[in-house]
Amino acid sequence: MSEVKEPAIRVSMMPRDTNAFGTIFGGVLLSYIDQAGAVEAHKSTKKRIVTVAMHEVVFIQPVFVGDLVSFYTETVRVGNTSVTVKVMVEAERFVTRAKERERERVKVTEAEVVYVAVNDDRRPVPLLDE
C-alpha cells in the first residue's frame, strides 16, 4: 500500500487574492510555495533560513476563489549551507457535471526552491552544527 503524503500547508483561496479576471494572483501562489518549502527545509535545520532561488514556476491550471490548494513538499538535496525543496501544488475544486457537484483535483504547478542557512549577520552557515 502506498503512503498518502500530507501537504506541508493547505489554503482555501479567498476573494482578496484574485486579479481582475477572477483567478488567484500568481504572486499569492508563489508566496505559499515559499512558505511550504520553508516548512520542509526546517526539517533539515533549526537555523534561520532565507530563500535564494525558486526555479521555473509554470502555471499549468488557474486557481479560483474557493479552491482548496495543497502544497506538497519533499527535500531534493541537502548541501553544506543549503537545502533544495520540491513543492508540488494541487487545487481541489467543485465542478458541476450532469447537474451533480463533484470534487476535482488538478495539478497547478511545481517548483524547486533553494534555502540557505544564515547567521545573525545574514551570512551563510552550515545547516548542521559540527
PDB file of C-alpha atoms in Angstrom:
ATOM      1  CA  MET A   1       0.000   0.000   0.000  1.00  0.00           C
ATOM      2  CA  SER A   2       1.435   3.410  -0.950  1.00  0.00           C
ATOM      3  CA  GLU A   3       1.858   6.104   1.641  1.00  0.00           C
ATOM      4  CA  VAL A   4      -0.505   9.077   1.408  1.00  0.00           C
ATOM      5  CA  LYS A   5       1.538  12.205   1.864  1.00  0.00           C
ATOM      6  CA  GLU A   6       0.147  15.094   3.881  1.00  0.00           C
ATOM      7  CA  PRO A   7       0.613  18.593   2.476  1.00  0.00           C
ATOM      8  CA  ALA A   8       3.065  20.951   4.175  1.00  0.00           C
ATOM      9  CA  ILE A   9       0.295  23.568   4.059  1.00  0.00           C
ATOM     10  CA  ARG A  10      -3.254  23.742   2.742  1.00  0.00           C
ATOM     11  CA  VAL A  11      -5.022  27.030   1.955  1.00  0.00           C
ATOM     12  CA  SER A  12      -8.539  27.966   0.912  1.00  0.00           C
ATOM     13  CA  MET A  13      -8.392  30.718  -1.714  1.00  0.00           C
ATOM     14  CA  MET A  14     -10.335  33.863  -0.895  1.00  0.00           C
ATOM     15  CA  PRO A  15     -11.667  36.799  -2.985  1.00  0.00           C
ATOM     16  CA  ARG A  16      -8.938  39.149  -1.702  1.00  0.00           C
ATOM     17  CA  ASP A  17      -6.370  37.040  -3.616  1.00  0.00           C
ATOM     18  CA  THR A  18      -7.927  37.482  -7.081  1.00  0.00           C
ATOM     19  CA  ASN A  19      -6.856  39.508 -10.060  1.00  0.00           C
ATOM     20  CA  ALA A  20      -9.224  41.442 -12.357  1.00  0.00           C
ATOM     21  CA  PHE A  21     -10.028  38.226 -14.255  1.00  0.00           C
ATOM     22  CA  GLY A  22     -11.251  36.342 -11.187  1.00  0.00           C
ATOM     23  CA  THR A  23      -8.324  33.985 -10.786  1.00  0.00           C
ATOM     24  CA  ILE A  24      -5.783  33.900  -7.969  1.00  0.00           C
ATOM     25  CA  PHE A  25      -2.687  36.072  -8.430  1.00  0.00           C
ATOM     26  CA  GLY A  26       0.415  34.057  -9.317  1.00  0.00           C
ATOM     27  CA  GLY A  27       2.336  36.044  -6.700  1.00  0.00           C
ATOM     28  CA  VAL A  28      -0.002  34.792  -3.973  1.00  0.00           C
ATOM     29  CA  LEU A  29       0.744  31.214  -5.004  1.00  0.00           C
ATOM     30  CA  LEU A  30       4.490  31.967  -5.099  1.00  0.00           C
ATOM     31  CA  SER A  31       4.279  33.196  -1.515  1.00  0.00           C
ATOM     32  CA  TYR A  32       2.590  29.982  -0.394  1.00  0.00           C
ATOM     33  CA  ILE A  33       5.130  27.892  -2.344  1.00  0.00           C
ATOM     34  CA  ASP A  34       7.883  29.686  -0.416  1.00  0.00           C
ATOM     35  CA  GLN A  35       6.131  29.100   2.921  1.00  0.00           C
ATOM     36  CA  ALA A  36       5.503  25.406   2.228  1.00  0.00           C
ATOM     37  CA  GLY A  37       9.092  24.913   1.108  1.00  0.00           C
ATOM     38  CA  ALA A  38      10.351  26.565   4.290  1.00  0.00           C
ATOM     39  CA  VAL A  39       8.280  24.145   6.388  1.00  0.00           C
ATOM     40  CA  GLU A  40      10.091  21.266   4.660  1.00  0.00           C
ATOM     41  CA  ALA A  41      13.514  22.968   4.781  1.00  0.00           C
ATOM     42  CA  HIS A  42      13.230  23.376   8.558  1.00  0.00           C
ATOM     43  CA  LYS A  43      13.216  19.588   8.841  1.00  0.00           C
ATOM     44  CA  SER A  44      16.896  19.768   7.810  1.00  0.00           C
ATOM     45  CA  THR A  45      17.948  22.556  10.164  1.00  0.00           C
ATOM     46  CA  LYS A  46      16.768  24.585  13.135  1.00  0.00           C
ATOM     47  CA  LYS A  47      18.729  27.606  11.912  1.00  0.00           C
ATOM     48  CA  ARG A  48      17.337  30.703  10.262  1.00  0.00           C
ATOM     49  CA  ILE A  49      16.915  30.163   6.540  1.00  0.00           C
ATOM     50  CA  VAL A  50      16.430  32.525   3.626  1.00  0.00           C
ATOM     51  CA  THR A  51      15.124  31.855   0.147  1.00  0.00           C
ATOM     52  CA  VAL A  52      17.791  32.276  -2.527  1.00  0.00           C
ATOM     53  CA  ALA A  53      16.158  30.774  -5.614  1.00  0.00           C
ATOM     54  CA  MET A  54      12.875  29.498  -6.982  1.00  0.00           C
ATOM     55  CA  HIS A  55      13.374  27.508 -10.166  1.00  0.00           C
ATOM     56  CA  GLU A  56      10.958  27.723 -13.092  1.00  0.00           C
ATOM     57  CA  VAL A  57       7.396  28.056 -11.966  1.00  0.00           C
ATOM     58  CA  VAL A  58       4.969  27.321 -14.795  1.00  0.00           C
ATOM     59  CA  PHE A  59       1.279  27.689 -14.015  1.00  0.00           C
ATOM     60  CA  ILE A  60      -0.481  24.726 -15.655  1.00  0.00           C
ATOM     61  CA  GLN A  61      -4.021  25.458 -14.420  1.00  0.00           C
ATOM     62  CA  PRO A  62      -5.665  28.556 -12.962  1.00  0.00           C
ATOM     63  CA  VAL A  63      -6.698  28.681  -9.313  1.00  0.00           C
ATOM     64  CA  PHE A  64     -10.130  30.050  -8.409  1.00  0.00           C
ATOM     65  CA  VAL A  65     -11.778  31.531  -5.333  1.00  0.00           C
ATOM     66  CA  GLY A  66     -12.960  28.664  -3.162  1.00  0.00           C
ATOM     67  CA  ASP A  67     -10.319  26.200  -4.356  1.00  0.00           C
ATOM     68  CA  LEU A  68      -8.583  24.281  -1.591  1.00  0.00           C
ATOM     69  CA  VAL A  69      -4.918  24.403  -2.560  1.00  0.00           C
ATOM     70  CA  SER A  70      -2.463  21.852  -1.174  1.00  0.00           C
ATOM     71  CA  PHE A  71       1.308  22.315  -1.221  1.00  0.00           C
ATOM     72  CA  TYR A  72       3.195  19.010  -1.060  1.00  0.00           C
ATOM     73  CA  THR A  73       6.920  19.056  -0.374  1.00  0.00           C
ATOM     74  CA  GLU A  74       9.962  16.843  -0.480  1.00  0.00           C
ATOM     75  CA  THR A  75      13.623  17.527   0.194  1.00  0.00           C
ATOM     76  CA  VAL A  76      15.592  17.067  -3.020  1.00  0.00           C
ATOM     77  CA  ARG A  77      19.119  17.943  -1.896  1.00  0.00           C
ATOM     78  CA  VAL A  78      20.889  18.883   1.320  1.00  0.00           C
ATOM     79  CA  GLY A  79      24.212  20.655   0.935  1.00  0.00           C
ATOM     80  CA  ASN A  80      26.588  22.235   3.430  1.00  0.00           C
ATOM     81  CA  THR A  81      24.682  25.535   3.763  1.00  0.00           C
ATOM     82  CA  SER A  82      21.658  24.984   1.519  1.00  0.00           C
ATOM     83  CA  VAL A  83      18.656  22.748   1.146  1.00  0.00           C
ATOM     84  CA  THR A  84      16.617  22.327  -2.043  1.00  0.00           C
ATOM     85  CA  VAL A  85      12.921  21.532  -1.729  1.00  0.00           C
ATOM     86  CA  LYS A  86      10.474  20.479  -4.417  1.00  0.00           C
ATOM     87  CA  VAL A  87       6.978  21.906  -3.939  1.00  0.00           C
ATOM     88  CA  MET A  88       4.048  20.401  -5.838  1.00  0.00           C
ATOM     89  CA  VAL A  89       0.803  22.394  -5.894  1.00  0.00           C
ATOM     90  CA  GLU A  90      -2.635  20.883  -6.363  1.00  0.00           C
ATOM     91  CA  ALA A  91      -6.072  22.550  -6.313  1.00  0.00           C
ATOM     92  CA  GLU A  92      -9.228  20.772  -5.235  1.00  0.00           C
ATOM     93  CA  ARG A  93     -12.426  22.300  -6.544  1.00  0.00           C
ATOM     94  CA  PHE A  94     -16.061  21.500  -7.066  1.00  0.00           C
ATOM     95  CA  VAL A  95     -17.264  21.148 -10.642  1.00  0.00           C
ATOM     96  CA  THR A  96     -20.773  20.512 -11.908  1.00  0.00           C
ATOM     97  CA  ARG A  97     -21.229  17.549 -14.244  1.00  0.00           C
ATOM     98  CA  ALA A  98     -24.652  16.265 -15.281  1.00  0.00           C
ATOM     99  CA  LYS A  99     -26.253  18.535 -12.678  1.00  0.00           C
ATOM    100  CA  GLU A 100     -24.182  16.996  -9.857  1.00  0.00           C
ATOM    101  CA  ARG A 101     -21.319  18.583  -7.981  1.00  0.00           C
ATOM    102  CA  GLU A 102     -18.108  16.577  -7.900  1.00  0.00           C
ATOM    103  CA  ARG A 103     -14.703  17.250  -6.458  1.00  0.00           C
ATOM    104  CA  GLU A 104     -11.900  17.564  -8.963  1.00  0.00           C
ATOM    105  CA  ARG A 105      -8.156  17.715  -8.265  1.00  0.00           C
ATOM    106  CA  VAL A 106      -5.864  19.468 -10.702  1.00  0.00           C
ATOM    107  CA  LYS A 107      -2.119  19.997 -10.712  1.00  0.00           C
ATOM    108  CA  VAL A 108      -1.454  23.733 -10.645  1.00  0.00           C
ATOM    109  CA  THR A 109       2.340  23.974 -10.689  1.00  0.00           C
ATOM    110  CA  GLU A 110       5.547  22.802  -9.082  1.00  0.00           C
ATOM    111  CA  ALA A 111       8.882  24.399  -8.280  1.00  0.00           C
ATOM    112  CA  GLU A 112      12.227  23.751  -6.685  1.00  0.00           C
ATOM    113  CA  VAL A 113      13.118  26.261  -4.009  1.00  0.00           C
ATOM    114  CA  VAL A 114      16.608  26.721  -2.562  1.00  0.00           C
ATOM    115  CA  TYR A 115      17.062  27.909   1.022  1.00  0.00           C
ATOM    116  CA  VAL A 116      20.333  28.850   2.733  1.00  0.00           C
ATOM    117  CA  ALA A 117      21.007  28.793   6.477  1.00  0.00           C
ATOM    118  CA  VAL A 118      22.276  32.160   7.724  1.00  0.00           C
ATOM    119  CA  ASN A 119      23.572  33.698  10.938  1.00  0.00           C
ATOM    120  CA  ASP A 120      22.512  36.986  12.548  1.00  0.00           C
ATOM    121  CA  ASP A 121      24.661  38.884  10.022  1.00  0.00           C
ATOM    122  CA  ARG A 122      22.835  37.082   7.194  1.00  0.00           C
ATOM    123  CA  ARG A 123      25.998  35.217   6.206  1.00  0.00           C
ATOM    124  CA  PRO A 124      25.723  31.563   5.099  1.00  0.00           C
ATOM    125  CA  VAL A 125      26.464  28.999   7.791  1.00  0.00           C
ATOM    126  CA  PRO A 126      26.469  25.185   7.814  1.00  0.00           C
ATOM    127  CA  LEU A 127      22.993  23.658   8.143  1.00  0.00           C
ATOM    128  CA  LEU A 128      24.176  21.385  10.918  1.00  0.00           C
ATOM    129  CA  ASP A 129      26.391  22.226  13.875  1.00  0.00           C
ATOM    130  CA  GLU A 130      29.692  20.478  13.670  1.00  0.00           C
TER     131      GLU A 130
END
